[in-house]
Amino acid sequence: MPMQQTLKETVSLEGIGLHTGAETVVTIKPAPAGSGITFVRSDLADRVEIKADIDNVVDLARGTAIGKGDAKIHTLEHIMGAFAGLGVDNAVVEVNAPEVPQMDGSALPFVEAITSAGLVEQSEHREYITIDEPMDYVEGDLALGVYPSDH
C-alpha cells in the first residue's frame, strides 16, 4: 500500500479571488502524516483552521466552501484537485482571504508550485475510501451521485 506524502518545502502563490476580486496569497506548507489537508484563514486574528472534510462543507452554490463558525474558505476545487492528482495527503494551506485565488482558472499553477516544492514520502500508509453502495445527494437543483466500480 502506498505511503502518505506531503510537500518537501513551503510554497506560495498570489492571485485574484474569482468571486471577491480580492488579492489573495495562498501558502502551502508541509504537514505531519495523518493530518490531512487543513486550510487556515491567516487574515483572521484567531487564524481559524478548517479541515478539508465533508463535514465542514458549508456551501455548494457557486463552488465548494468549507467553514468553521463565521470563517469560510471558498473555491478550493482547483487546489484540492492538484493535491489529489499529485498524491498529496497532508498539507497546511494558509489563505489570507475568504477564497483561494483563481490563478489561470485551472489547477495547473497549483500543480506547478507543488511540483517545484517537491514531495516527500511519510511514515503512514495512504488511506482510501471504498464505495460499496450507491450514494446520492440532492439539494435544491443540485445533485451528486457516487456509485461503486470495479475499476
PDB file of C-alpha atoms in Angstrom:
ATOM      1  CA  MET A   1       0.000   0.000   0.000  1.00  0.00           C
ATOM      2  CA  PRO A   2       1.413   3.445  -0.918  1.00  0.00           C
ATOM      3  CA  MET A   3       2.669   5.756   1.793  1.00  0.00           C
ATOM      4  CA  GLN A   4       1.259   9.218   2.510  1.00  0.00           C
ATOM      5  CA  GLN A   5       3.012  12.289   1.087  1.00  0.00           C
ATOM      6  CA  THR A   6       3.467  15.952   1.911  1.00  0.00           C
ATOM      7  CA  LEU A   7       5.469  18.819   0.442  1.00  0.00           C
ATOM      8  CA  LYS A   8       9.244  18.994   0.961  1.00  0.00           C
ATOM      9  CA  GLU A   9       9.186  22.794   1.141  1.00  0.00           C
ATOM     10  CA  THR A  10       6.747  25.644   1.654  1.00  0.00           C
ATOM     11  CA  VAL A  11       5.469  27.351  -1.496  1.00  0.00           C
ATOM     12  CA  SER A  12       3.313  30.466  -2.040  1.00  0.00           C
ATOM     13  CA  LEU A  13       1.157  31.737  -4.905  1.00  0.00           C
ATOM     14  CA  GLU A  14      -0.589  35.074  -5.405  1.00  0.00           C
ATOM     15  CA  GLY A  15      -3.701  35.735  -7.434  1.00  0.00           C
ATOM     16  CA  ILE A  16      -7.170  37.226  -7.547  1.00  0.00           C
ATOM     17  CA  GLY A  17     -10.236  35.695  -5.924  1.00  0.00           C
ATOM     18  CA  LEU A  18     -12.789  34.633  -8.527  1.00  0.00           C
ATOM     19  CA  HIS A  19     -15.849  35.864  -6.639  1.00  0.00           C
ATOM     20  CA  THR A  20     -14.400  38.582  -4.378  1.00  0.00           C
ATOM     21  CA  GLY A  21     -11.814  40.060  -6.747  1.00  0.00           C
ATOM     22  CA  ALA A  22      -9.516  40.309  -3.721  1.00  0.00           C
ATOM     23  CA  GLU A  23      -5.720  39.996  -3.995  1.00  0.00           C
ATOM     24  CA  THR A  24      -5.018  36.686  -2.310  1.00  0.00           C
ATOM     25  CA  VAL A  25      -1.888  34.876  -1.153  1.00  0.00           C
ATOM     26  CA  VAL A  26      -2.040  31.133  -0.580  1.00  0.00           C
ATOM     27  CA  THR A  27       0.877  29.432   1.192  1.00  0.00           C
ATOM     28  CA  ILE A  28       1.123  25.638   1.139  1.00  0.00           C
ATOM     29  CA  LYS A  29       3.219  24.056   3.898  1.00  0.00           C
ATOM     30  CA  PRO A  30       4.267  20.505   4.757  1.00  0.00           C
ATOM     31  CA  ALA A  31       2.141  18.751   7.402  1.00  0.00           C
ATOM     32  CA  PRO A  32       2.581  15.649   9.583  1.00  0.00           C
ATOM     33  CA  ALA A  33       1.459  12.215   8.413  1.00  0.00           C
ATOM     34  CA  GLY A  34      -2.184  11.539   9.158  1.00  0.00           C
ATOM     35  CA  SER A  35      -3.115  15.214   9.487  1.00  0.00           C
ATOM     36  CA  GLY A  36      -4.862  15.601   6.116  1.00  0.00           C
ATOM     37  CA  ILE A  37      -5.392  18.912   4.336  1.00  0.00           C
ATOM     38  CA  THR A  38      -6.050  21.847   6.673  1.00  0.00           C
ATOM     39  CA  PHE A  39      -6.891  25.360   5.495  1.00  0.00           C
ATOM     40  CA  VAL A  40      -6.005  28.316   7.735  1.00  0.00           C
ATOM     41  CA  ARG A  41      -7.579  31.774   7.412  1.00  0.00           C
ATOM     42  CA  SER A  42      -4.332  33.668   8.081  1.00  0.00           C
ATOM     43  CA  ASP A  43      -6.086  37.044   7.699  1.00  0.00           C
ATOM     44  CA  LEU A  44      -8.191  36.470  10.809  1.00  0.00           C
ATOM     45  CA  ALA A  45      -6.887  37.318  14.278  1.00  0.00           C
ATOM     46  CA  ASP A  46      -7.588  33.808  15.593  1.00  0.00           C
ATOM     47  CA  ARG A  47      -6.183  32.093  12.445  1.00  0.00           C
ATOM     48  CA  VAL A  48      -9.124  29.698  12.142  1.00  0.00           C
ATOM     49  CA  GLU A  49      -8.173  26.186  10.986  1.00  0.00           C
ATOM     50  CA  ILE A  50     -10.664  24.347   8.761  1.00  0.00           C
ATOM     51  CA  LYS A  51     -10.029  20.736   7.767  1.00  0.00           C
ATOM     52  CA  ALA A  52     -10.868  19.784   4.192  1.00  0.00           C
ATOM     53  CA  ASP A  53     -13.582  17.378   5.254  1.00  0.00           C
ATOM     54  CA  ILE A  54     -17.117  16.713   4.021  1.00  0.00           C
ATOM     55  CA  ASP A  55     -18.412  17.634   7.486  1.00  0.00           C
ATOM     56  CA  ASN A  56     -17.029  21.162   7.021  1.00  0.00           C
ATOM     57  CA  VAL A  57     -18.715  21.870   3.666  1.00  0.00           C
ATOM     58  CA  VAL A  58     -20.981  24.891   4.201  1.00  0.00           C
ATOM     59  CA  ASP A  59     -21.897  25.973   0.664  1.00  0.00           C
ATOM     60  CA  LEU A  60     -22.043  24.494  -2.833  1.00  0.00           C
ATOM     61  CA  ALA A  61     -23.876  27.302  -4.655  1.00  0.00           C
ATOM     62  CA  ARG A  62     -21.013  28.794  -6.734  1.00  0.00           C
ATOM     63  CA  GLY A  63     -18.312  26.295  -5.894  1.00  0.00           C
ATOM     64  CA  THR A  64     -17.259  24.462  -2.765  1.00  0.00           C
ATOM     65  CA  ALA A  65     -16.888  26.339   0.508  1.00  0.00           C
ATOM     66  CA  ILE A  66     -15.750  24.935   3.833  1.00  0.00           C
ATOM     67  CA  GLY A  67     -16.203  26.713   7.113  1.00  0.00           C
ATOM     68  CA  LYS A  68     -15.928  26.770  10.868  1.00  0.00           C
ATOM     69  CA  GLY A  69     -18.036  29.279  12.775  1.00  0.00           C
ATOM     70  CA  ASP A  70     -18.063  32.536  10.810  1.00  0.00           C
ATOM     71  CA  ALA A  71     -14.822  31.707   8.949  1.00  0.00           C
ATOM     72  CA  LYS A  72     -15.175  30.306   5.430  1.00  0.00           C
ATOM     73  CA  ILE A  73     -12.897  29.462   2.520  1.00  0.00           C
ATOM     74  CA  HIS A  74     -14.426  29.363  -0.968  1.00  0.00           C
ATOM     75  CA  THR A  75     -13.368  27.975  -4.373  1.00  0.00           C
ATOM     76  CA  LEU A  76     -10.950  25.301  -3.240  1.00  0.00           C
ATOM     77  CA  GLU A  77     -11.701  22.849  -6.070  1.00  0.00           C
ATOM     78  CA  HIS A  78      -8.556  23.507  -8.123  1.00  0.00           C
ATOM     79  CA  ILE A  79      -6.087  23.324  -5.249  1.00  0.00           C
ATOM     80  CA  MET A  80      -7.789  20.162  -3.957  1.00  0.00           C
ATOM     81  CA  GLY A  81      -7.641  18.709  -7.475  1.00  0.00           C
ATOM     82  CA  ALA A  82      -3.904  19.434  -7.569  1.00  0.00           C
ATOM     83  CA  PHE A  83      -3.440  17.663  -4.220  1.00  0.00           C
ATOM     84  CA  ALA A  84      -5.425  14.638  -5.413  1.00  0.00           C
ATOM     85  CA  GLY A  85      -3.670  14.466  -8.777  1.00  0.00           C
ATOM     86  CA  LEU A  86      -0.195  14.686  -7.256  1.00  0.00           C
ATOM     87  CA  GLY A  87      -0.947  12.382  -4.316  1.00  0.00           C
ATOM     88  CA  VAL A  88      -0.578  14.989  -1.568  1.00  0.00           C
ATOM     89  CA  ASP A  89      -2.226  13.603   1.573  1.00  0.00           C
ATOM     90  CA  ASN A  90      -1.116  16.161   4.153  1.00  0.00           C
ATOM     91  CA  ALA A  91      -0.650  19.930   3.891  1.00  0.00           C
ATOM     92  CA  VAL A  92      -1.418  23.182   5.666  1.00  0.00           C
ATOM     93  CA  VAL A  93      -2.874  25.788   3.302  1.00  0.00           C
ATOM     94  CA  GLU A  94      -2.781  29.347   4.626  1.00  0.00           C
ATOM     95  CA  VAL A  95      -5.108  31.757   2.807  1.00  0.00           C
ATOM     96  CA  ASN A  96      -5.180  35.492   3.599  1.00  0.00           C
ATOM     97  CA  ALA A  97      -8.698  35.993   2.214  1.00  0.00           C
ATOM     98  CA  PRO A  98     -12.066  34.205   2.128  1.00  0.00           C
ATOM     99  CA  GLU A  99     -11.237  32.318  -1.082  1.00  0.00           C
ATOM    100  CA  VAL A 100      -8.396  30.541  -2.841  1.00  0.00           C
ATOM    101  CA  PRO A 101      -7.154  32.605  -5.828  1.00  0.00           C
ATOM    102  CA  GLN A 102      -8.436  31.559  -9.257  1.00  0.00           C
ATOM    103  CA  MET A 103      -4.975  31.774 -10.867  1.00  0.00           C
ATOM    104  CA  ASP A 104      -5.493  30.890 -14.576  1.00  0.00           C
ATOM    105  CA  GLY A 105      -8.802  29.115 -13.909  1.00  0.00           C
ATOM    106  CA  SER A 106      -7.232  25.658 -13.702  1.00  0.00           C
ATOM    107  CA  ALA A 107      -5.268  23.511 -11.257  1.00  0.00           C
ATOM    108  CA  LEU A 108      -2.055  23.934 -13.299  1.00  0.00           C
ATOM    109  CA  PRO A 109      -0.482  26.796 -11.271  1.00  0.00           C
ATOM    110  CA  PHE A 110      -1.039  24.789  -8.072  1.00  0.00           C
ATOM    111  CA  VAL A 111       0.396  21.646  -9.708  1.00  0.00           C
ATOM    112  CA  GLU A 112       3.480  23.586 -10.847  1.00  0.00           C
ATOM    113  CA  ALA A 113       4.004  25.172  -7.420  1.00  0.00           C
ATOM    114  CA  ILE A 114       3.626  21.877  -5.555  1.00  0.00           C
ATOM    115  CA  THR A 115       5.909  20.123  -8.051  1.00  0.00           C
ATOM    116  CA  SER A 116       8.555  22.833  -7.586  1.00  0.00           C
ATOM    117  CA  ALA A 117       8.368  22.372  -3.803  1.00  0.00           C
ATOM    118  CA  GLY A 118       8.791  18.621  -4.190  1.00  0.00           C
ATOM    119  CA  LEU A 119       7.077  15.792  -2.366  1.00  0.00           C
ATOM    120  CA  VAL A 120       8.310  13.586   0.441  1.00  0.00           C
ATOM    121  CA  GLU A 121       7.029  10.154   1.448  1.00  0.00           C
ATOM    122  CA  GLN A 122       5.804   9.896   5.034  1.00  0.00           C
ATOM    123  CA  SER A 123       5.681   7.114   7.625  1.00  0.00           C
ATOM    124  CA  GLU A 124       1.960   6.253   7.384  1.00  0.00           C
ATOM    125  CA  HIS A 125       0.092   4.316   4.704  1.00  0.00           C
ATOM    126  CA  ARG A 126      -2.326   6.223   2.481  1.00  0.00           C
ATOM    127  CA  GLU A 127      -5.994   5.767   3.385  1.00  0.00           C
ATOM    128  CA  TYR A 128      -8.581   5.001   0.709  1.00  0.00           C
ATOM    129  CA  ILE A 129     -12.348   5.317   0.653  1.00  0.00           C
ATOM    130  CA  THR A 130     -14.241   2.411  -0.882  1.00  0.00           C
ATOM    131  CA  ILE A 131     -17.736   2.975  -2.242  1.00  0.00           C
ATOM    132  CA  ASP A 132     -19.726  -0.198  -1.501  1.00  0.00           C
ATOM    133  CA  GLU A 133     -23.196   1.067  -2.353  1.00  0.00           C
ATOM    134  CA  PRO A 134     -24.682   3.907  -4.408  1.00  0.00           C
ATOM    135  CA  MET A 135     -24.914   7.296  -2.704  1.00  0.00           C
ATOM    136  CA  ASP A 136     -26.936  10.262  -3.931  1.00  0.00           C
ATOM    137  CA  TYR A 137     -27.024  13.803  -2.576  1.00  0.00           C
ATOM    138  CA  VAL A 138     -29.648  16.307  -3.681  1.00  0.00           C
ATOM    139  CA  GLU A 139     -30.053  19.891  -2.502  1.00  0.00           C
ATOM    140  CA  GLY A 140     -32.483  22.006  -4.487  1.00  0.00           C
ATOM    141  CA  ASP A 141     -31.494  21.696  -8.147  1.00  0.00           C
ATOM    142  CA  LEU A 142     -28.005  20.357  -7.296  1.00  0.00           C
ATOM    143  CA  ALA A 143     -27.375  16.613  -7.392  1.00  0.00           C
ATOM    144  CA  LEU A 144     -24.337  14.391  -6.862  1.00  0.00           C
ATOM    145  CA  GLY A 145     -24.152  10.636  -7.267  1.00  0.00           C
ATOM    146  CA  VAL A 146     -21.343   8.259  -6.306  1.00  0.00           C
ATOM    147  CA  TYR A 147     -21.504   4.629  -7.394  1.00  0.00           C
ATOM    148  CA  PRO A 148     -19.376   1.500  -6.825  1.00  0.00           C
ATOM    149  CA  SER A 149     -16.967   0.481  -9.572  1.00  0.00           C
ATOM    150  CA  ASP A 150     -14.667  -2.445 -10.241  1.00  0.00           C
ATOM    151  CA  HIS A 151     -12.008  -0.118 -11.684  1.00  0.00           C
TER     152      HIS A 151
END
